[in-house]
Structure formats: structure tokens, C-alpha cells
């Protein structure tokens, strides 16, 4: 069996969902998903000649072939791995179909029959749609009047970089209401954004926090905890916004609320800075969605900078590399909670990895406000997520396929569709 083609399709959802399909001369195909990035489909097309004519079952060898061929563009990190990760997942899907087994079997077998999901509740508001460079956008399929940014917001960066004007959505009452709503859906773990605009922000560019800002953030956390009680785990995301000392001040103030984790308190490129935060508080610290390959996690794990490792399997190097990262984390007794903003295709691919990990904690779901998230996939009897869990598929490969009729309905204009 040989690879004959590699094609892509892009769906415009809350983010761009970029799907990769690998074709073979025996008629078998494999499907994967890449994390969004500028120029992503062009990179995948450039990688295609490295794959055509090759045996698709040599997944790890083909991963290395792509990695080293693209080494001039960054052999240890960068958007080339977003492309490689989607291709690699498609190869595992194809290999599972060829051997007649689910992908988790190829990753060592499963520890659990269903995978716990944590629901990303955003900032207590509805759909936030962003381009590959985090520019807010209005998808074509949104109804009139929905998804419009409040007046006065930065038209380029928006809330993703903390440059919005304070908005009524970011209140303890709104957070509490959203937490009760999502917990009632059966989720036992929730995550909210904490680096949201508030009336006490003096300088959104400086990475500093005033005492009043910290107290405001604590009020948001307190509202969520009171809303869901002790039976639901809660986590909060800071999106790499703050300096070490202020991140420490905030993390220590949050200790009484028993967070599952506080995510990305400082910029991702400095493991020592992250270690200083982690060692200064009893609040667990999570990070890793912007780290690539197991090599990118090595220093943070060896320094004790991570309480929870959060690789994104659509960009860190793929499913097998995610397994390797988790094994490295396990050697340091660190839990793994994969970051995931994917469609059901990428999410279920991550489910296979999560099923195979002894040190798995929870998998992110970021598609709550996308009305066609469930509709775009086939292969499940009933809802994909039930009572806050995804049952591990037993069908060959990933066990989930793209509904191309639905996908075409929401396809990104200007991009090829397979």
C-alpha cells in the first residue's frame, strides 16, 4: 500500500478547523485535523511530495521524514508542526483501518472506556470566532446581530489580548450563571478565562496586576466555586499575560478555592519563570499548549515548572508524540490534560491518546457555542459527549468521520475542499 495524495479542507467555525486526508492506492483513506495557523494548508501541500509513494503504515518514520525535511523552517517548534500533526493523525487513522483496530490499540491499549471532558466556558459569554491570527471575525453562518463585539473594542486584538473595554459579560453573576448552566449538562470539570477586561485595569500591555484587579479576579473564581460547589472541578486561564510576581500574588490568593489548575500565568518561552510561579503557590499550574515535541516539555518538567502538562495534539507533533510527552510527564509524576479547540475529528483523535495514558486528567472541549459541532461528524450513536464524557470508539481507526455535506456548508471561502 502506498500513499497517492494528501488533501485538505477548511471549515469556518469558532476557529478554522483544518482537515487533512491521506489517500492510498488501495482505496483506504485516513483523516486528521491540524491546529489553525497562518498559511497552514500551503505548508501541508508543500509536505505532500515527502509522502506520496511512501508506505502509510510507517507512521513514525514518515513523521521524522517530514520533521527533518522542514528543519530549515524550525526543527524544534513552529507552525510546520501544526501541519505535521494533522497529517500524522490521518496516518494513524489509516493504520487503524488497515489493521482493523481502533487507534488507541496502536498506542498501547486503553486505561479507560470513557474520557473525562472539561468544558471551556470562555468568559461566560457566547461564541467568540477568531481567525488564524486571532482577529475577531463574524462567520457567515451566524444569525444577524449575533457575535458582534461591543463598541470601543480593539478591532484587531479584542479580548484575546485583553484590549477590550470592560463589558457586562465579565461579572461574577455572569460567570456563576454560566457555571451552573454547564454543570447541569453533566460536566464535572469547567474552565473559564480569568484575564478578562475589568474596571480596574490600568495598563493592559504591561503584564502587571493592581490589587483591585486581583480582588476582581478572585471574585470571579469565588462566584464559580459557590455556583457549582465542591463536586465540580474548576480551572482558569490567564493566556500568558502576566509577570512572575503578579502571577504569584494572584495564584496565592486563589488557593482557598481549590482550583484544578491555573493555566498559563506567564509567557511560555521561559521555563524558569514558570517554575518560580509553580513553586510559590499551592494552586496547581498548567501549561504546554504552545510547546512542541517532547523536547519542548523537557526543561519545564525537569525544573518542576508544571503541575499539569497541557499539550495540544493538533500541534505538538501528533498523537504518538503526545503519547511520548505524556510518558515523560509520567516519569515526573505530572498529570496530562490535553488542550483542544478542535472539531469532533481532532477531539476524538485526542480521546484515543487520553484513553491510553495512565496519567490523564481531563480533555478540553471548546466547541460548546458552535451550533454544528456535533452535526459535522458521523460514527457515534447519539451525542458525542454524554454526561461530560466521550466514550472511546471501538471502530477501526479514529472511529469518527467527517460529514462532508455539512462540512461543505460551512467551508472556508478561498480554500480547496479535498
mmCIF file of N, CA and C in Angstrom, residues 63-144:
data_model
loop_
_atom_site.group_PDB
_atom_site.id
_atom_site.type_symbol
_atom_site.label_atom_id
_atom_site.label_comp_id
_atom_site.label_asym_id
_atom_site.label_seq_id
_atom_site.Cartn_x
_atom_site.Cartn_y
_atom_site.Cartn_z
ATOM 1 N N UNK A 63 6.770 10.675 10.091
ATOM 2 C CA UNK A 63 6.855 11.851 10.960
ATOM 3 C C UNK A 63 8.275 12.419 10.951
ATOM 4 N N UNK A 64 9.266 11.557 11.121
ATOM 5 C CA UNK A 64 10.660 12.016 11.114
ATOM 6 C C UNK A 64 11.060 12.574 9.755
ATOM 7 N N UNK A 65 10.571 11.950 8.705
ATOM 8 C CA UNK A 65 10.881 12.423 7.354
ATOM 9 C C UNK A 65 10.377 13.849 7.166
ATOM 10 N N UNK A 66 9.156 14.123 7.595
ATOM 11 C CA UNK A 66 8.609 15.478 7.483
ATOM 12 C C UNK A 66 9.347 16.438 8.412
ATOM 13 N N UNK A 67 9.635 15.981 9.618
ATOM 14 C CA UNK A 67 10.301 16.856 10.589
ATOM 15 C C UNK A 67 11.643 17.341 10.063
ATOM 16 N N UNK A 68 12.459 16.419 9.594
ATOM 17 C CA UNK A 68 13.796 16.816 9.180
ATOM 18 C C UNK A 68 13.795 17.533 7.836
ATOM 19 N N UNK A 69 12.855 17.199 6.982
ATOM 20 C CA UNK A 69 12.754 17.921 5.713
ATOM 21 C C UNK A 69 12.407 19.383 5.934
ATOM 22 N N UNK A 70 11.624 19.658 6.979
ATOM 23 C CA UNK A 70 11.207 21.035 7.281
ATOM 24 C C UNK A 70 12.088 21.693 8.332
ATOM 25 N N UNK A 71 13.237 21.088 8.621
ATOM 26 C CA UNK A 71 14.068 21.584 9.728
ATOM 27 C C UNK A 71 14.564 23.002 9.502
ATOM 28 N N UNK A 72 14.706 23.392 8.248
ATOM 29 C CA UNK A 72 15.141 24.761 7.992
ATOM 30 C C UNK A 72 14.116 25.792 8.411
ATOM 31 N N UNK A 73 12.849 25.359 8.502
ATOM 32 C CA UNK A 73 11.780 26.259 8.935
ATOM 33 C C UNK A 73 11.569 26.208 10.439
ATOM 34 N N UNK A 74 12.367 25.385 11.141
ATOM 35 C CA UNK A 74 12.253 25.277 12.580
ATOM 36 C C UNK A 74 12.074 23.836 13.002
ATOM 37 N N UNK A 75 13.177 23.160 13.329
ATOM 38 C CA UNK A 75 13.111 21.724 13.593
ATOM 39 C C UNK A 75 12.570 21.400 14.972
ATOM 40 N N UNK A 76 12.444 22.389 15.874
ATOM 41 C CA UNK A 76 12.007 22.100 17.230
ATOM 42 C C UNK A 76 10.655 22.710 17.575
ATOM 43 N N UNK A 77 10.158 23.621 16.758
ATOM 44 C CA UNK A 77 8.886 24.275 17.071
ATOM 45 C C UNK A 77 8.390 25.007 15.835
ATOM 46 N N UNK A 78 7.159 25.506 15.919
ATOM 47 C CA UNK A 78 6.629 26.334 14.854
ATOM 48 C C UNK A 78 5.457 25.722 14.134
ATOM 49 N N UNK A 79 4.848 26.525 13.250
ATOM 50 C CA UNK A 79 3.595 26.120 12.630
ATOM 51 C C UNK A 79 3.746 24.931 11.693
ATOM 52 N N UNK A 80 4.976 24.587 11.304
ATOM 53 C CA UNK A 80 5.138 23.394 10.480
ATOM 54 C C UNK A 80 4.637 22.172 11.233
ATOM 55 N N UNK A 81 4.709 22.205 12.587
ATOM 56 C CA UNK A 81 4.217 21.066 13.363
ATOM 57 C C UNK A 81 2.704 21.034 13.444
ATOM 58 N N UNK A 82 2.049 22.174 13.262
ATOM 59 C CA UNK A 82 0.593 22.146 13.129
ATOM 60 C C UNK A 82 0.219 21.294 11.919
ATOM 61 N N UNK A 83 0.952 21.508 10.822
ATOM 62 C CA UNK A 83 0.698 20.739 9.602
ATOM 63 C C UNK A 83 1.048 19.265 9.792
ATOM 64 N N UNK A 84 2.218 18.998 10.345
ATOM 65 C CA UNK A 84 2.667 17.617 10.536
ATOM 66 C C UNK A 84 1.726 16.858 11.459
ATOM 67 N N UNK A 85 1.226 17.528 12.493
ATOM 68 C CA UNK A 85 0.359 16.854 13.466
ATOM 69 C C UNK A 85 -0.929 16.365 12.821
ATOM 70 N N UNK A 86 -1.520 17.173 11.944
ATOM 71 C CA UNK A 86 -2.743 16.740 11.266
ATOM 72 C C UNK A 86 -2.492 15.575 10.328
ATOM 73 N N UNK A 87 -1.371 15.611 9.613
ATOM 74 C CA UNK A 87 -1.014 14.514 8.719
ATOM 75 C C UNK A 87 -0.767 13.243 9.522
ATOM 76 N N UNK A 88 -0.042 13.374 10.617
ATOM 77 C CA UNK A 88 0.292 12.216 11.448
ATOM 78 C C UNK A 88 -0.963 11.545 11.988
ATOM 79 N N UNK A 89 -1.949 12.351 12.436
ATOM 80 C CA UNK A 89 -3.208 11.778 12.928
ATOM 81 C C UNK A 89 -3.934 11.030 11.812
ATOM 82 N N UNK A 90 -3.897 11.577 10.598
ATOM 83 C CA UNK A 90 -4.529 10.900 9.466
ATOM 84 C C UNK A 90 -3.858 9.561 9.171
ATOM 85 N N UNK A 91 -2.539 9.509 9.340
ATOM 86 C CA UNK A 91 -1.819 8.247 9.123
ATOM 87 C C UNK A 91 -2.219 7.207 10.171
ATOM 88 N N UNK A 92 -2.410 7.622 11.427
ATOM 89 C CA UNK A 92 -2.857 6.676 12.452
ATOM 90 C C UNK A 92 -4.271 6.195 12.168
ATOM 91 N N UNK A 93 -5.130 7.093 11.699
ATOM 92 C CA UNK A 93 -6.481 6.696 11.336
ATOM 93 C C UNK A 93 -6.433 5.642 10.236
ATOM 94 N N UNK A 94 -5.596 5.884 9.249
ATOM 95 C CA UNK A 94 -5.448 4.947 8.141
ATOM 96 C C UNK A 94 -4.881 3.609 8.625
ATOM 97 N N UNK A 95 -3.872 3.662 9.498
ATOM 98 C CA UNK A 95 -3.256 2.435 10.010
ATOM 99 C C UNK A 95 -4.260 1.617 10.813
ATOM 100 N N UNK A 96 -5.081 2.301 11.611
ATOM 101 C CA UNK A 96 -6.095 1.581 12.370
ATOM 102 C C UNK A 96 -7.102 0.895 11.470
ATOM 103 N N UNK A 97 -7.509 1.586 10.413
ATOM 104 C CA UNK A 97 -8.449 0.979 9.459
ATOM 105 C C UNK A 97 -7.807 -0.218 8.755
ATOM 106 N N UNK A 98 -6.544 -0.108 8.400
ATOM 107 C CA UNK A 98 -5.846 -1.195 7.707
ATOM 108 C C UNK A 98 -5.766 -2.440 8.590
ATOM 109 N N UNK A 99 -5.437 -2.238 9.863
ATOM 110 C CA UNK A 99 -5.282 -3.364 10.783
ATOM 111 C C UNK A 99 -6.600 -3.775 11.437
ATOM 112 N N UNK A 100 -7.660 -2.978 11.224
ATOM 113 C CA UNK A 100 -8.957 -3.321 11.785
ATOM 114 C C UNK A 100 -9.065 -3.099 13.281
ATOM 115 N N UNK A 101 -8.315 -2.114 13.806
ATOM 116 C CA UNK A 101 -8.345 -1.846 15.251
ATOM 117 C C UNK A 101 -8.482 -0.344 15.479
ATOM 118 N N UNK A 102 -9.044 0.060 16.627
ATOM 119 C CA UNK A 102 -9.077 1.483 16.963
ATOM 120 C C UNK A 102 -7.674 2.003 17.246
ATOM 121 N N UNK A 103 -7.478 3.288 17.050
ATOM 122 C CA UNK A 103 -6.146 3.874 17.188
ATOM 123 C C UNK A 103 -5.562 3.664 18.582
ATOM 124 N N UNK A 104 -6.396 3.693 19.612
ATOM 125 C CA UNK A 104 -5.829 3.538 20.962
ATOM 126 C C UNK A 104 -5.090 2.211 21.115
ATOM 127 N N UNK A 105 -5.510 1.165 20.361
ATOM 128 C CA UNK A 105 -4.807 -0.117 20.414
ATOM 129 C C UNK A 105 -3.372 0.022 19.914
ATOM 130 N N UNK A 106 -3.180 0.877 18.915
ATOM 131 C CA UNK A 106 -1.848 1.094 18.356
ATOM 132 C C UNK A 106 -0.984 1.952 19.264
ATOM 133 N N UNK A 107 -1.602 2.616 20.241
ATOM 134 C CA UNK A 107 -0.875 3.464 21.193
ATOM 135 C C UNK A 107 -0.629 2.759 22.521
ATOM 136 N N UNK A 108 -0.940 1.448 22.580
ATOM 137 C CA UNK A 108 -0.650 0.695 23.797
ATOM 138 C C UNK A 108 -1.865 0.155 24.518
ATOM 139 N N UNK A 109 -3.069 0.388 23.971
ATOM 140 C CA UNK A 109 -4.264 -0.075 24.660
ATOM 141 C C UNK A 109 -4.834 0.997 25.565
ATOM 142 N N UNK A 110 -5.970 0.697 26.202
ATOM 143 C CA UNK A 110 -6.662 1.738 26.955
ATOM 144 C C UNK A 110 -6.688 1.457 28.455
ATOM 145 N N UNK A 111 -6.664 2.553 29.211
ATOM 146 C CA UNK A 111 -6.837 2.514 30.648
ATOM 147 C C UNK A 111 -8.289 2.758 31.050
ATOM 148 N N UNK A 112 -9.073 3.330 30.148
ATOM 149 C CA UNK A 112 -10.445 3.727 30.493
ATOM 150 C C UNK A 112 -11.349 3.607 29.264
ATOM 151 N N UNK A 113 -12.614 3.344 29.523
ATOM 152 C CA UNK A 113 -13.586 3.190 28.442
ATOM 153 C C UNK A 113 -14.189 4.514 28.012
ATOM 154 N N UNK A 114 -14.125 5.513 28.862
ATOM 155 C CA UNK A 114 -14.622 6.830 28.502
ATOM 156 C C UNK A 114 -13.677 7.880 29.056
ATOM 157 N N UNK A 115 -13.636 9.013 28.384
ATOM 158 C CA UNK A 115 -12.659 10.059 28.665
ATOM 159 C C UNK A 115 -13.385 11.279 29.236
ATOM 160 N N UNK A 116 -12.897 11.745 30.366
ATOM 161 C CA UNK A 116 -13.498 12.904 31.024
ATOM 162 C C UNK A 116 -13.194 14.178 30.241
ATOM 163 N N UNK A 117 -14.231 14.990 30.056
ATOM 164 C CA UNK A 117 -14.118 16.227 29.293
ATOM 165 C C UNK A 117 -14.266 17.414 30.238
ATOM 166 N N UNK A 118 -13.396 18.407 30.074
ATOM 167 C CA UNK A 118 -13.660 19.670 30.769
ATOM 168 C C UNK A 118 -14.158 20.683 29.741
ATOM 169 N N UNK A 119 -15.243 21.359 30.103
ATOM 170 C CA UNK A 119 -15.902 22.286 29.191
ATOM 171 C C UNK A 119 -15.283 23.665 29.325
ATOM 172 N N UNK A 120 -14.773 24.187 28.209
ATOM 173 C CA UNK A 120 -14.266 25.553 28.194
ATOM 174 C C UNK A 120 -15.458 26.493 28.066
ATOM 175 N N UNK A 121 -15.692 27.256 29.118
ATOM 176 C CA UNK A 121 -16.854 28.150 29.175
ATOM 177 C C UNK A 121 -16.518 29.549 28.690
ATOM 178 N N UNK A 122 -15.359 29.706 28.051
ATOM 179 C CA UNK A 122 -14.928 31.002 27.518
ATOM 180 C C UNK A 122 -14.886 32.015 28.669
ATOM 181 N N UNK A 123 -15.502 33.147 28.477
ATOM 182 C CA UNK A 123 -15.539 34.151 29.535
ATOM 183 C C UNK A 123 -16.974 34.369 30.001
ATOM 184 N N UNK A 124 -17.747 33.308 29.950
ATOM 185 C CA UNK A 124 -19.121 33.426 30.377
ATOM 186 C C UNK A 124 -20.032 34.005 29.324
ATOM 187 N N UNK A 125 -19.532 34.080 28.076
ATOM 188 C CA UNK A 125 -20.314 34.682 27.004
ATOM 189 C C UNK A 125 -20.528 33.663 25.898
ATOM 190 N N UNK A 126 -21.108 34.095 24.806
ATOM 191 C CA UNK A 126 -21.431 33.193 23.706
ATOM 192 C C UNK A 126 -20.234 33.055 22.765
ATOM 193 N N UNK A 127 -20.508 32.715 21.517
ATOM 194 C CA UNK A 127 -19.463 32.371 20.564
ATOM 195 C C UNK A 127 -18.461 33.497 20.350
ATOM 196 N N UNK A 128 -17.185 33.146 20.413
ATOM 197 C CA UNK A 128 -16.111 34.038 20.033
ATOM 198 C C UNK A 128 -15.399 33.403 18.849
ATOM 199 N N UNK A 129 -15.481 34.023 17.687
ATOM 200 C CA UNK A 129 -14.876 33.482 16.479
ATOM 201 C C UNK A 129 -13.623 34.290 16.144
ATOM 202 N N UNK A 130 -12.502 33.572 15.930
ATOM 203 C CA UNK A 130 -11.216 34.218 15.697
ATOM 204 C C UNK A 130 -10.540 33.617 14.480
ATOM 205 N N UNK A 131 -9.796 34.448 13.767
ATOM 206 C CA UNK A 131 -9.033 33.983 12.616
ATOM 207 C C UNK A 131 -7.749 33.315 13.076
ATOM 208 N N UNK A 132 -6.924 32.896 12.112
ATOM 209 C CA UNK A 132 -5.672 32.212 12.443
ATOM 210 C C UNK A 132 -4.657 33.122 13.119
ATOM 211 N N UNK A 133 -4.875 34.430 13.076
ATOM 212 C CA UNK A 133 -4.011 35.368 13.796
ATOM 213 C C UNK A 133 -4.825 36.123 14.857
ATOM 214 N N UNK A 134 -5.851 35.448 15.363
ATOM 215 C CA UNK A 134 -6.649 35.914 16.499
ATOM 216 C C UNK A 134 -7.390 37.223 16.249
ATOM 217 N N UNK A 135 -7.717 37.499 14.980
ATOM 218 C CA UNK A 135 -8.556 38.651 14.669
ATOM 219 C C UNK A 135 -10.016 38.236 14.812
ATOM 220 N N UNK A 136 -10.801 38.945 15.630
ATOM 221 C CA UNK A 136 -12.225 38.602 15.731
ATOM 222 C C UNK A 136 -12.901 38.699 14.371
ATOM 223 N N UNK A 137 -13.803 37.762 14.101
ATOM 224 C CA UNK A 137 -14.487 37.739 12.820
ATOM 225 C C UNK A 137 -15.939 37.311 13.037
ATOM 226 N N UNK A 138 -16.718 37.551 12.030
ATOM 227 C CA UNK A 138 -18.116 37.150 12.068
ATOM 228 C C UNK A 138 -18.327 36.053 11.032
ATOM 229 N N UNK A 139 -18.483 34.790 11.458
ATOM 230 C CA UNK A 139 -18.699 33.717 10.486
ATOM 231 C C UNK A 139 -19.960 33.951 9.665
ATOM 232 N N UNK A 140 -19.942 33.486 8.424
ATOM 233 C CA UNK A 140 -21.068 33.698 7.520
ATOM 234 C C UNK A 140 -22.364 33.087 8.046
ATOM 235 N N UNK A 141 -22.248 32.037 8.876
ATOM 236 C CA UNK A 141 -23.428 31.301 9.295
ATOM 237 C C UNK A 141 -24.080 31.863 10.562
ATOM 238 N N UNK A 142 -23.476 32.883 11.183
ATOM 239 C CA UNK A 142 -24.081 33.453 12.385
ATOM 240 C C UNK A 142 -25.368 34.198 12.028
ATOM 241 N N UNK A 143 -26.394 34.114 12.878
ATOM 242 C CA UNK A 143 -27.622 34.881 12.622
ATOM 243 C C UNK A 143 -27.375 36.372 12.808
ATOM 244 N N UNK A 144 -28.177 37.234 12.197
ATOM 245 C CA UNK A 144 -27.992 38.679 12.326
ATOM 246 C C UNK A 144 -27.997 39.120 13.785
#
